[in-house]
Coordinates of C-alpha atoms and ligand atoms in Angstrom, one line a residue:
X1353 CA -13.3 25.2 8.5
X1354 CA -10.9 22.6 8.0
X1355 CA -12.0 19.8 5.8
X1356 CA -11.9 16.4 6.4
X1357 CA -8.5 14.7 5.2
X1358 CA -7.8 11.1 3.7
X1359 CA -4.9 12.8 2.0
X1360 CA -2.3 11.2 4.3
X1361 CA -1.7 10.7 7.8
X1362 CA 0.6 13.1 7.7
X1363 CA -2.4 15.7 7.8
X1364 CA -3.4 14.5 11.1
X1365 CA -2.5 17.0 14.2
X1366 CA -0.1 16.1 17.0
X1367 CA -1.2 13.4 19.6
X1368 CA -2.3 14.9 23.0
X1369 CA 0.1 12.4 24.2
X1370 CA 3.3 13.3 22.3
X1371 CA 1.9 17.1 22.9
X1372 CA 2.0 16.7 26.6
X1373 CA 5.8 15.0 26.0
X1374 CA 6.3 18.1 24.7
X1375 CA 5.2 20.9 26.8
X1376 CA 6.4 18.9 29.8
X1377 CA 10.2 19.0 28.3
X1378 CA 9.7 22.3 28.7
X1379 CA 11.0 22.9 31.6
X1380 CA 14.8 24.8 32.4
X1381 CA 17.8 24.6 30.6
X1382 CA 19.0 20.8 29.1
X1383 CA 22.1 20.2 27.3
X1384 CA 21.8 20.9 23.7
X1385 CA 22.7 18.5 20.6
X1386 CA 21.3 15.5 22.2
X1387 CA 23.2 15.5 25.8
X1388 CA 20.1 16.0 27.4
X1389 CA 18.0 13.4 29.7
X1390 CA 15.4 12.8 27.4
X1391 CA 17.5 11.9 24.5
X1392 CA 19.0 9.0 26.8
X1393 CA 15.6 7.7 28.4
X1394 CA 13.6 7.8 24.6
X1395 CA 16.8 5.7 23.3
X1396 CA 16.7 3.6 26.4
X1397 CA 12.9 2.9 24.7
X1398 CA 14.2 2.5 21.5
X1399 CA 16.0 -0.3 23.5
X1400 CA 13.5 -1.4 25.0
X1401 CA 11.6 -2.2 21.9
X1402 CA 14.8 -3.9 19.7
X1403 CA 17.8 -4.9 22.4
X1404 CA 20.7 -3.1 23.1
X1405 CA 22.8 -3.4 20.5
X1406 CA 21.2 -0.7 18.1
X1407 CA 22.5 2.5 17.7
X1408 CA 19.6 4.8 17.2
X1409 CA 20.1 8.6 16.0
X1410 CA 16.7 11.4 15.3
X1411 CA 16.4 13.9 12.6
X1412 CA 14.0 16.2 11.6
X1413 CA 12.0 14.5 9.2
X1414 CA 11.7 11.0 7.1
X1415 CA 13.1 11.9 3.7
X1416 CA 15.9 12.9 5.9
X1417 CA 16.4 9.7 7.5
X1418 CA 16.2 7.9 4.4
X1419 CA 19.0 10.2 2.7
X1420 CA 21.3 9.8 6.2
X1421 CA 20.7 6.1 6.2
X1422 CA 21.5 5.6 2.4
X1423 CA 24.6 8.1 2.6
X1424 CA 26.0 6.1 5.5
X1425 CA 26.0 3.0 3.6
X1426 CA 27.5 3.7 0.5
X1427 CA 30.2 5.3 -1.7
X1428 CA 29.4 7.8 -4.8
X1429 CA 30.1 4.8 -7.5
X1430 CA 27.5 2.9 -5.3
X1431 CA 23.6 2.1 -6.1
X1432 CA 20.5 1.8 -4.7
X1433 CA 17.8 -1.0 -5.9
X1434 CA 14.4 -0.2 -4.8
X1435 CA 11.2 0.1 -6.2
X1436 CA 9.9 2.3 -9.3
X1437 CA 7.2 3.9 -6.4
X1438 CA 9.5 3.8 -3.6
X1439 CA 9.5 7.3 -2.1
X1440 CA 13.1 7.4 -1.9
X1441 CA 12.3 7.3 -5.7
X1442 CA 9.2 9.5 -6.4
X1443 CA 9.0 11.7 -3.4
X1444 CA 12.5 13.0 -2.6
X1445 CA 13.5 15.5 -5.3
X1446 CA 16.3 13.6 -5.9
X1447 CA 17.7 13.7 -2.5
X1448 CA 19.1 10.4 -2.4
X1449 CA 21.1 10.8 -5.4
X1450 CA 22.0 14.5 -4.7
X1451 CA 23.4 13.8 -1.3
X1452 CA 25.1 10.3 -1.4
X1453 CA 25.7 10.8 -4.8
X1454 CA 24.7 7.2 -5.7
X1455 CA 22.1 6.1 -8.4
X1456 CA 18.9 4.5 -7.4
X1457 CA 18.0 1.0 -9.7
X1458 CA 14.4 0.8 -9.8
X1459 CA 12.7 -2.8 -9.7
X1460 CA 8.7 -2.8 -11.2
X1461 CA 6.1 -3.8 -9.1
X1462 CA 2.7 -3.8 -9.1
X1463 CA 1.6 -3.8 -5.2
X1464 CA 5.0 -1.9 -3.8
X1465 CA 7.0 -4.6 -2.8
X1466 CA 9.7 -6.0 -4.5
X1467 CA 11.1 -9.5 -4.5
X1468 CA 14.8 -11.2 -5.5
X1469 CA 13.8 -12.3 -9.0
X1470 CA 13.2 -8.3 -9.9
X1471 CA 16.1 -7.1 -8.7
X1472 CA 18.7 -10.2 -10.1
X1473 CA 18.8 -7.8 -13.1
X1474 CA 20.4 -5.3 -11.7
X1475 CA 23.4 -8.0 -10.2
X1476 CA 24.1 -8.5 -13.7
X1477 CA 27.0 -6.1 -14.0
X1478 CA 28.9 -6.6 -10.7
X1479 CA 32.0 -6.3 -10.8
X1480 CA 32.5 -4.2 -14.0
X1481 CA 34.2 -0.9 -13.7
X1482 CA 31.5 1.0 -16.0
X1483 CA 28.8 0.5 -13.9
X1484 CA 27.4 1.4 -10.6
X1485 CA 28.1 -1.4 -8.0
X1486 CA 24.4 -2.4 -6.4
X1487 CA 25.4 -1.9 -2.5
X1488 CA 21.8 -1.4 -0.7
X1489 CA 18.1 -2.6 -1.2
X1490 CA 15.6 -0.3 -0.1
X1491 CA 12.3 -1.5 0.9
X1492 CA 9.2 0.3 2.4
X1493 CA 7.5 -1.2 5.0
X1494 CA 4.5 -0.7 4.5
X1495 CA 4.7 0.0 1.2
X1496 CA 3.9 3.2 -1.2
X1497 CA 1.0 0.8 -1.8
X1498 CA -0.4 0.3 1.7
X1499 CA 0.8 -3.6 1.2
X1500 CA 2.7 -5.2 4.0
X1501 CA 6.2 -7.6 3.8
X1502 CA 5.8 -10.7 5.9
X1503 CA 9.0 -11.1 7.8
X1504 CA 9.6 -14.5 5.6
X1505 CA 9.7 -12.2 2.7
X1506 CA 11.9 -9.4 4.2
X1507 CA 14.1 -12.2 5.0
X1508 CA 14.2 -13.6 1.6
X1509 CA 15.4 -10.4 0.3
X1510 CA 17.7 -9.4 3.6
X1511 CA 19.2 -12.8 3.3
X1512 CA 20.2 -12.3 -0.5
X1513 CA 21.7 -8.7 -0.4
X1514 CA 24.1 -9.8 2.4
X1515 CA 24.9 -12.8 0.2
X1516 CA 25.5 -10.3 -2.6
X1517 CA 27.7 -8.1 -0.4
X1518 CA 25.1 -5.2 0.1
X1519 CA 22.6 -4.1 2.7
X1520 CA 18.9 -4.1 3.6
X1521 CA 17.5 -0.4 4.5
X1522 CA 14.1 -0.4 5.6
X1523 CA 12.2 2.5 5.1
X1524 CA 9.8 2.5 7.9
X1525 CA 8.1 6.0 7.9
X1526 CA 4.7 3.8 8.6
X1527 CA 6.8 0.6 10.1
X1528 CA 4.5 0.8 12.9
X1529 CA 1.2 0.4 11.1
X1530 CA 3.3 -3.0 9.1
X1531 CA 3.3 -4.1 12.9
X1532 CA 0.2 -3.5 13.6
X1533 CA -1.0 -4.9 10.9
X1534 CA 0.9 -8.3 11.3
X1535 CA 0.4 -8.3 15.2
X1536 CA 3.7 -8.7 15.4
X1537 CA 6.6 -6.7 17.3
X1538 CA 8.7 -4.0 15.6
X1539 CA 11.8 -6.1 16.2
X1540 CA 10.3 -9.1 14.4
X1541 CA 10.0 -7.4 11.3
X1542 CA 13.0 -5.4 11.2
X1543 CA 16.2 -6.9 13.0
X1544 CA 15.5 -10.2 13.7
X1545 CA 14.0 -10.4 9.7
X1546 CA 17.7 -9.1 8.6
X1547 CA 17.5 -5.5 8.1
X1548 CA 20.6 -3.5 8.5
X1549 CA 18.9 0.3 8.9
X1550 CA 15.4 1.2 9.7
X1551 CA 14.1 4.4 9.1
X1552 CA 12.0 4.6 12.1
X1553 CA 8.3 7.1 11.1
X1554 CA 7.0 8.9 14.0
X1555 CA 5.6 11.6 12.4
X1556 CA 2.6 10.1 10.8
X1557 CA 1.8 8.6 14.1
X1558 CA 1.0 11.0 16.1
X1559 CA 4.5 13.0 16.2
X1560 CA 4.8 16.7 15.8
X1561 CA 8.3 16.4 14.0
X1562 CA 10.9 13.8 13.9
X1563 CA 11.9 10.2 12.6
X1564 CA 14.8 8.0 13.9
X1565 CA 17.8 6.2 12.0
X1566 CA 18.2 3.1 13.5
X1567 CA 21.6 0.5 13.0
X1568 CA 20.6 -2.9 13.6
X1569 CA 24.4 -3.6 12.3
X1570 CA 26.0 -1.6 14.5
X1571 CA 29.4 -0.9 12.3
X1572 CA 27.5 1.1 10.0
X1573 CA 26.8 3.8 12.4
X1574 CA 30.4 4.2 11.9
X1575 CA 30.7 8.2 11.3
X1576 CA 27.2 8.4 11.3
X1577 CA 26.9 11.5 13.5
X1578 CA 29.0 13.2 11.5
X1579 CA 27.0 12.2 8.2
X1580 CA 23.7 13.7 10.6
X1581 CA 25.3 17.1 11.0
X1582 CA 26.6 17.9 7.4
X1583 CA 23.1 16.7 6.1
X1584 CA 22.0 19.3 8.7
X1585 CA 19.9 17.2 10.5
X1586 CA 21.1 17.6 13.8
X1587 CA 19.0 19.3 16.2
X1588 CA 20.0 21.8 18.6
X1589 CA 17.3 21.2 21.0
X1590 CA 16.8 17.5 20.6
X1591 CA 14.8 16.9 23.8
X1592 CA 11.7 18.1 22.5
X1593 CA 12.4 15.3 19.4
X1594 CA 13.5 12.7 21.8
X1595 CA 10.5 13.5 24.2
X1596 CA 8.1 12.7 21.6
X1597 CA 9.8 9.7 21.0
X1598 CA 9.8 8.4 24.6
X1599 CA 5.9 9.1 24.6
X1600 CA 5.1 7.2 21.3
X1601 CA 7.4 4.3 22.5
X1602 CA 5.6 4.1 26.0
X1603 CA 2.1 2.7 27.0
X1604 CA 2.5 1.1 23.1
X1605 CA 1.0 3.8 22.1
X1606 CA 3.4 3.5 18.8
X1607 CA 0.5 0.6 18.2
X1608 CA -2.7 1.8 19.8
X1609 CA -2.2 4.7 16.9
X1610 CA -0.9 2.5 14.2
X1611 CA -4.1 -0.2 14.7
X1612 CA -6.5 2.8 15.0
X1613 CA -5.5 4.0 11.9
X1614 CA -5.4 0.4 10.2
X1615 CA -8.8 -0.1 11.7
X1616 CA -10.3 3.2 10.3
X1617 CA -8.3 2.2 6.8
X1618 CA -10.0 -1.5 6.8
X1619 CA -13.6 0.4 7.7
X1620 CA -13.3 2.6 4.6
X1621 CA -12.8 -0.3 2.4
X1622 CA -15.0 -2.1 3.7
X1623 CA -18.1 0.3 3.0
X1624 CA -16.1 1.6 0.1
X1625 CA -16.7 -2.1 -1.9
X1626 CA -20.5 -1.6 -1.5
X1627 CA -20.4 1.4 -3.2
X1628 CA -21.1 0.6 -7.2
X1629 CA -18.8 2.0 -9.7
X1630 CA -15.8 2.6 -7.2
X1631 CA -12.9 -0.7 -7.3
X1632 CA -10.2 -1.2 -4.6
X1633 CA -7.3 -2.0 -6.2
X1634 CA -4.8 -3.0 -3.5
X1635 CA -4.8 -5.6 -0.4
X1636 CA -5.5 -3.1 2.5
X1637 CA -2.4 -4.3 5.3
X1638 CA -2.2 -1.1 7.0
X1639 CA -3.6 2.3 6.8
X1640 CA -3.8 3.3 3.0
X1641 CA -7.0 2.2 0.5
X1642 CA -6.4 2.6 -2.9
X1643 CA -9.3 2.8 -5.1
X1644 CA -10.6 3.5 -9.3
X1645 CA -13.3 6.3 -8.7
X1646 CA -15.1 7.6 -11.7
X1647 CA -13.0 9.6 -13.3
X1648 CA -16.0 12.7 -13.6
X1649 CA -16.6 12.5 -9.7
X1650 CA -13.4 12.8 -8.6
X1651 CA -12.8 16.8 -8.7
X1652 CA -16.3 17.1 -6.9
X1653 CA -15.4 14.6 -4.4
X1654 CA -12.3 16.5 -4.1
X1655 CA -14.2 19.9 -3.3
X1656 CA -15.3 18.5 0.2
X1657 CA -12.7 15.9 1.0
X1658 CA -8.9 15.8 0.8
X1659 CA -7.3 12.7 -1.2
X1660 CA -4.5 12.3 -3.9
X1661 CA -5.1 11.3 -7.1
X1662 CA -2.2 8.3 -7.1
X1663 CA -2.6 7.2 -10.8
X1664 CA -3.7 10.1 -13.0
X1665 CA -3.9 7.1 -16.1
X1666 CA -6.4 4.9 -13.9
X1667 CA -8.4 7.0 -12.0
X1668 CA -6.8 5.3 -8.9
X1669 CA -6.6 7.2 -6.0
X1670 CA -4.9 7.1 -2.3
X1671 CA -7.0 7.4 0.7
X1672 CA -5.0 7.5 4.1
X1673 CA -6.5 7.3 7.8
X1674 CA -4.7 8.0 10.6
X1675 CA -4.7 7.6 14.6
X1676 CA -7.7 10.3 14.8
X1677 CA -9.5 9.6 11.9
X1678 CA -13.1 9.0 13.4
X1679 CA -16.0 6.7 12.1
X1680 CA -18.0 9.4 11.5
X1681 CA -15.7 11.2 9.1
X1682 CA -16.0 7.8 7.2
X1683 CA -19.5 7.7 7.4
X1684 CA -19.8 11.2 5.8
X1685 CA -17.1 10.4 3.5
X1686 CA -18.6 7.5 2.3
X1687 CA -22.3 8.9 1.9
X1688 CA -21.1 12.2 0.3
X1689 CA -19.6 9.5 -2.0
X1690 CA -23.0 7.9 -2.7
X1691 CA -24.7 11.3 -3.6
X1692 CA -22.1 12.4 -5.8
X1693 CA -21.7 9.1 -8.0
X1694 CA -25.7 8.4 -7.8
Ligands
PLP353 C1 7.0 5.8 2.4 C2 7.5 7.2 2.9 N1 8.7 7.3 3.3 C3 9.2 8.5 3.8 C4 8.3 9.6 4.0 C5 8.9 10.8 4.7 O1 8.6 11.9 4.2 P1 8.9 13.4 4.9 O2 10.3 13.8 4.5 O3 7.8 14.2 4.2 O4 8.8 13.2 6.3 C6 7.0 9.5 3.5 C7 6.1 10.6 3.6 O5 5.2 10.8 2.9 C8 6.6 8.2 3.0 O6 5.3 8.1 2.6

């Protein structure tokens, strides 16, 4: 029996939807590599969503299309600012800086996002030949912490990396959910707020396998499909990416999944602060709730439920929901909760 999971959304199956994309792909012999049909029609929805002058490329998985992104933007003696729990940072073994060879400057925050004044710092040695030149900010969207940019903000900090000769990357592995969570479109918050390169998340709504690199600055996508291939990333049989992606991008169901999950996310917190003895610790934005439980409880709790501990030091832990988590899994979660603490 599986247990129920607030681990991440990321545990959650395949939607029937993107499923159905898939099975239905099934069907003869396409050309391979991306020549196929269904490559065309899902980027025709990618331009549906943020104009025609994109130029949007899928790979297997989101650490990937961070590393592609960052690679295509940079040179070896190049840097990275982002923050200290960006995932680029904390959840890619080093990827980044294996494969584009550039360093990654890490700016502290306390909620995930990072804002102009942090990263000034780093702009201090510009310029000088024994230190790594600052070329990209990296911001999640939403954040490690659950926490959502405002597009004022992204624009704050779009507006000074291209005044500092570098670029804004977005990593968007849960853009959709910052959408959502705004009510606002995906091209609001990414290329009309200033970001050069999105990493577009489909997995952890509702797709099987694959994420999408996405040039809102068009030059950069310069060489870019060869960058895909030696980062073997390219897939042979790219429909069955691409046909996902056509599904998640049509009926909005991109957003019916992303507010789903945000709803189930702002449920659990809500019930979670009438529990005594457990604290939320973060502004809920999107679909993560971050929360001090007891530090005795929390292997118990663990037994039945799956969650990450987040901050071993605090007793703070992540709780994700995600476009199938039910009310009922709350409601258990939440009383099993209750008798454990008691
Ligand atoms: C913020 C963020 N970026 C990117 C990823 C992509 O990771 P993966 O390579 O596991 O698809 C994740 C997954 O946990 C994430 O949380």
């Amino acid at each position: 029996m599986n247990k129920t999971s607030f681990a991440s959304d990321n545990y959650a199956g395949i939607h029937p939807d993107i499923l159905k994309a898939i099975a239905d792909a099934n069907d003869g012999h396409v050309p391979a590599y991306g020549g196929d049909h269904y490559t065309a029609r899902a980027i025709d929805k990618f331009h549906e969503q943020f104009g025609n002058d994109i130029e949007v490329y899928f790979v297997f998985n989101g650490t990937a299309a961070n590393v592609t992104s960052l690679s295509a933007l940079m040179r070896s003696y190049h840097a990275v600012i982002c923050a200290e729990k960006a995932h680029i940072q904390v959840d890619e073994c080093g990827a980044p800086e294996k494969n584009s060879g550039s360093k990654l400057l890490l700016v502290p925050t306390a909620d995930g996002k990072i804002t102009v004044d942090k990263i000034l710092p780093h702009l201090e040695r510009a310029g000088d030949q024994h230190h790594v030149q600052p070329r990209v900010i990296s911001i999640s969207q939403s954040t490690e912490y659950g926490t959502v940019y405002s597009p004022r903000e992204i624009r704050t900090i779009a507006d000074f990396a291209h005044d500092n000769n570098m670029f804004l990357h977005m990593d968007g592995a849960r853009v959709s959910n910052a959408a959502a969570g705004l009510d606002l479109s995906l091209k609001a918050i990414t290329k009309d707020a200033g970001v050069d390169v999105l990493s577009f998340g489909g997995t952890k709504n509702g797709l099987m396998i694959g994420e999408a690199v996405v040039f809102f600055n068009r030059e950069l996508a310069n060489g870019f499909q060869y960058i895909r291939k030696q980062s073997m990333q390219l897939a042979s049989k790219m429909r069955f990416i691409s046909a996902q992606f056509h599904a998640l991008l049509s009926d909005d169901l991109w957003r019916r999944n992303a507010s789903h999950a945000n709803k189930m996310a702002r449920l659990l917190a809500d019930k979670l602060s009438t529990v005594q003895g457990v604290r939320i610790t973060q502004q809920v934005q999107a679909n993560g709730v971050f929360v001090i439980f007891p530090r005795q409880h929390i292997s118990r709790l663990q037994e039945k439920f799956h969650f990450y501990v987040w901050n071993e030091e605090r007793d703070e832990v992540r709780l994700m929901t995600s476009f199938n988590t039910t009310e009922d899994e709350i409601e258990n979660f939440i009383r099993h909760i209750q008798e454990v603490i008691r």
